């Protein structure tokens, strides 16, 4: 089975029902997307498929249908941060950080669809991503800052 | 302002998806005039059992863009967790797409919904029913009048309603929800038969 | 091991009486530092002046041994060293290092001396020093817990930095001939009077030959460059780019993945199983038995999960009541002398006190830790060495556990501590380490990574203990005159230490923590009694431990009394409070929130609560709006006194996060048992709080306290009663049981 992740094509030999998350983590060693719940309750595994946020624990690799996958590693790297990642650093959002890959991927997707989200939009878009440490006040602020940054760009 | 307007074509997909699992539905309406009003009302009673069942009604929330979590497997009735709002698009495009979690299953694999409490998925784009199809908490009369009103049922006659049930693969899920959820009553075929029976009887609705 | 060691190991030291009663030890020995573990394998030309600093010709490495589960102690430790070492944080490499008793936690014993932490009298301090010395000799615990990371590190790591700096200056003096007094240090170099910079790395070889300069005075905080200022946490960029390696992300050549199924009735037996279907599933390499269950080893975590699900099991009964109602019934029956844990505090005479009575019964449920990174550990066992890659808070004990399982000497068992994706207390437990070792021991030569499925994580959590409180308050003349508080619960410490093979004689102070030590010194009549059981489900330390339930009980009862007295909830608390530092905290939270009484307009209410835990007074005000669709938690104001702030930004993050944690569990969460199993299997049934329910949270830190304190746990306790009190103010409905959503809807 072939798939494209962060612009690189890969060939994996797995059963079609294996979730994309586990193909990424255990077959390709791309560990930015995290396992948290396995049932779309936490959002830690969020990636983009053709630019849209998807819970990779819920997408069977056989259902990827040629979609191009972007993971947190493909969004931006430490030396070339995406605007959302930059906002996350500036607002010192993370505590344990385990959910933040998913939070950032969800926020980036939100801003792609809705460049100037209201507080209510942010609360609606981001409430599928669980943060057990409770960094929500900082996530809210960072999403707004990233929106401004992206609009100014 | 929305940068993308993806949801309209995505919503269309829902009606054109292919039911890969291949449940075959036969649409054989009874002969015109062969069904009494009484029999039609009895058929409606069963249709209402289906329409008001949580597997169906939870996503028929009318003006509200919030799907519901209700029924025995959910405990106390409440809006879908995570503050989910389907928006005007009914597919969540304004906030978070339904398909972010309810991914679209293209392949024919049987246990897609085996895991309890996971987001159900079908071979169609997950979405909330249209505003007009407002069923959650509605009475038998209210739902019946809506379903027979072409203005509010997508301009469908009885055969088209049956065909819609056959084609709209989200609806099939209601009878095979998996993950320990209670399926809608009867079977899809029985439900289609009831629609046809009710239609041939002239779509009678209860008085109150 | 010394006799003292044996005694102390068997009877963990709690309270001054146990120590003063029969143990003698040498003060001298207690003051001796442990050997520097870095010296064992130090390459030629590298210098290590103490366990926390290594300099070689290439780089400066700081060792930050406390486990970081999100609280930011990794960065805080580095900053404390770098402050005195005069080096910038982007010039150093920071490592967790390898576990060693040289990194034992000096602050952990402070709470064991039997004095409330607000008591800093000479007597209390002397006993604390004594207890600390005994424990250091007997059982030097390297551990991160009890919000002690900062207090343990504060002096010690600055001292480490200063020692290293002065030794490097001495080396520079020897090399240049310039007297030490004329040298200064900056940005990782010793600067000569002519401006020449000698990088520390260039001085390492010479410095390694010199005895470390000790007894260096610490700088005045006014001179600090890093500490006390907003920091960029060292893990922030990595955590924002998916590039940080948590334990679950560890990868090794040839590594296999394991999943387990263990009796969901905690501690119940494995009576039988049929793994024939699982054996034939894709990617399955081996199926092995472990304590109480079975593990599947496969080439991929998901395949291991799938195969584990395919095993049919016959599980034994739970060694505790099967149904939740029996747990509550049991607790309600232990308010008697037979179960008395302690009469922890008596002031005046609550029974003789006059006044109108206010009574209440309160409940705090079991709660799961459920950190987002599921429990996991990677273990490689060979015949003479074991490596463990896992995040753990009691590192050396984890090594000991693995040594016992594998038969490999503990000195050859190496725990590589990893960043932890949340703990809230769960990473103080050893099951996942033990199981990973049991599996890897049956796969010698192959690294095996055990990952708990989320369902397994919930099923095998040792939750927060359930607690029941009964209280009687008396009010007279518009004042609260008496509080009589009884708290019944499971002994967390006995349950937790029992799993470590340790016994706890005497009372478990956690059963009255946050109640007995609440410094409402102006309350004339006060009694706090706690009652103990061990007959219920096994439990563990859950962020803030006893103070969580106890502050909810105490502060709700107090609020009811204040309401009955017709007094203002904030003013009456300030009047009752006899502890200056806490008075200032209460006053400050009132100012921050512009407190003007509990009513905040139609359908709106404000509640206040105070909590004292881990030496930190915290006051929280919550404002709610009662809407048709339910309660909306709109705002929270939090003020705390931590003595000294290390990083104001991180501290604010912890205040916000701790408040969210407290509020979310108070409204949404409980673990209940049915047929001996936890009914909540994943986050759909135990989510804590999500963003849409999260209020705006403002925080202010004060620095009046006598000692520096840790802040990982203290923000949690007062949030739940502050919310309950606000709901009462808005609706008139008094909720005495968590989770609140059983009684009222939330938006």
Short mmCIF file of N, CA and C in Angstrom, two decimals, chain C residues 478-480 558-559 561-576 590 595-599 606 608 621:
data_model
loop_
_atom_site.label_atom_id
_atom_site.label_comp_id
_atom_site.label_asym_id
_atom_site.label_seq_id
_atom_site.Cartn_x
_atom_site.Cartn_y
_atom_site.Cartn_z
N UNK C 478 -23.89 36.43 63.64
CA UNK C 478 -23.34 36.79 62.32
C UNK C 478 -21.95 36.26 62.07
N UNK C 479 -21.53 35.34 62.94
CA UNK C 479 -20.18 34.78 62.78
C UNK C 479 -20.21 33.26 62.85
N UNK C 480 -19.21 32.67 62.25
CA UNK C 480 -19.04 31.22 62.39
C UNK C 480 -18.27 30.99 63.68
N UNK C 558 -17.96 25.29 55.38
CA UNK C 558 -17.69 26.66 55.88
C UNK C 558 -18.58 27.67 55.16
N UNK C 559 -18.74 27.47 53.85
CA UNK C 559 -19.56 28.39 53.07
C UNK C 559 -21.03 28.33 53.51
N UNK C 561 -22.00 27.57 56.46
CA UNK C 561 -22.06 28.22 57.77
C UNK C 561 -22.06 29.75 57.62
N UNK C 562 -21.18 30.23 56.74
CA UNK C 562 -21.10 31.68 56.54
C UNK C 562 -22.43 32.21 56.01
N UNK C 563 -23.03 31.44 55.11
CA UNK C 563 -24.33 31.85 54.57
C UNK C 563 -25.37 31.91 55.69
N UNK C 564 -25.36 30.87 56.54
CA UNK C 564 -26.33 30.84 57.65
C UNK C 564 -26.09 31.99 58.62
N UNK C 565 -24.83 32.39 58.75
CA UNK C 565 -24.50 33.50 59.65
C UNK C 565 -24.85 34.84 59.04
N UNK C 566 -25.11 34.83 57.73
CA UNK C 566 -25.42 36.08 57.05
C UNK C 566 -24.20 36.94 56.80
N UNK C 567 -23.03 36.34 56.84
CA UNK C 567 -21.79 37.10 56.62
C UNK C 567 -21.36 37.02 55.16
N UNK C 568 -20.39 37.84 54.81
CA UNK C 568 -19.85 37.81 53.45
C UNK C 568 -18.83 36.68 53.36
N UNK C 569 -18.92 35.85 52.31
CA UNK C 569 -18.04 34.67 52.23
C UNK C 569 -16.56 35.01 52.23
N UNK C 570 -16.19 36.11 51.60
CA UNK C 570 -14.77 36.46 51.59
C UNK C 570 -14.36 37.13 52.89
N UNK C 571 -15.17 38.08 53.33
CA UNK C 571 -14.81 38.82 54.56
C UNK C 571 -14.74 37.90 55.78
N UNK C 572 -15.69 36.98 55.88
CA UNK C 572 -15.69 36.09 57.03
C UNK C 572 -14.48 35.16 57.00
N UNK C 573 -14.11 34.72 55.79
CA UNK C 573 -12.90 33.88 55.70
C UNK C 573 -11.68 34.68 56.14
N UNK C 574 -11.61 35.94 55.72
CA UNK C 574 -10.47 36.77 56.11
C UNK C 574 -10.46 36.98 57.63
N UNK C 575 -11.65 37.17 58.18
CA UNK C 575 -11.73 37.37 59.63
C UNK C 575 -11.27 36.12 60.38
N UNK C 576 -11.68 34.96 59.87
CA UNK C 576 -11.33 33.72 60.56
C UNK C 576 -9.86 33.34 60.39
N UNK C 590 -9.71 38.91 46.29
CA UNK C 590 -10.85 39.82 46.31
C UNK C 590 -10.60 41.03 45.43
N UNK C 595 -14.20 41.84 44.13
CA UNK C 595 -15.25 41.14 44.91
C UNK C 595 -16.21 42.15 45.52
N UNK C 596 -17.49 41.87 45.30
CA UNK C 596 -18.51 42.72 45.87
C UNK C 596 -19.65 41.85 46.37
N UNK C 597 -19.29 40.75 46.98
CA UNK C 597 -20.30 39.83 47.50
C UNK C 597 -20.60 38.72 46.51
N UNK C 598 -21.32 37.70 47.00
CA UNK C 598 -21.57 36.51 46.17
C UNK C 598 -22.56 36.74 45.04
N UNK C 599 -23.37 37.77 45.14
CA UNK C 599 -24.32 38.01 44.07
C UNK C 599 -23.64 38.83 42.98
N UNK C 606 -21.11 34.30 42.54
CA UNK C 606 -19.67 34.13 42.76
C UNK C 606 -19.44 33.32 44.02
N UNK C 608 -16.24 31.73 46.62
CA UNK C 608 -14.83 31.79 46.98
C UNK C 608 -14.47 30.55 47.77
N UNK C 621 -11.71 32.43 43.30
CA UNK C 621 -13.09 32.92 43.15
C UNK C 621 -13.58 32.48 41.78
#
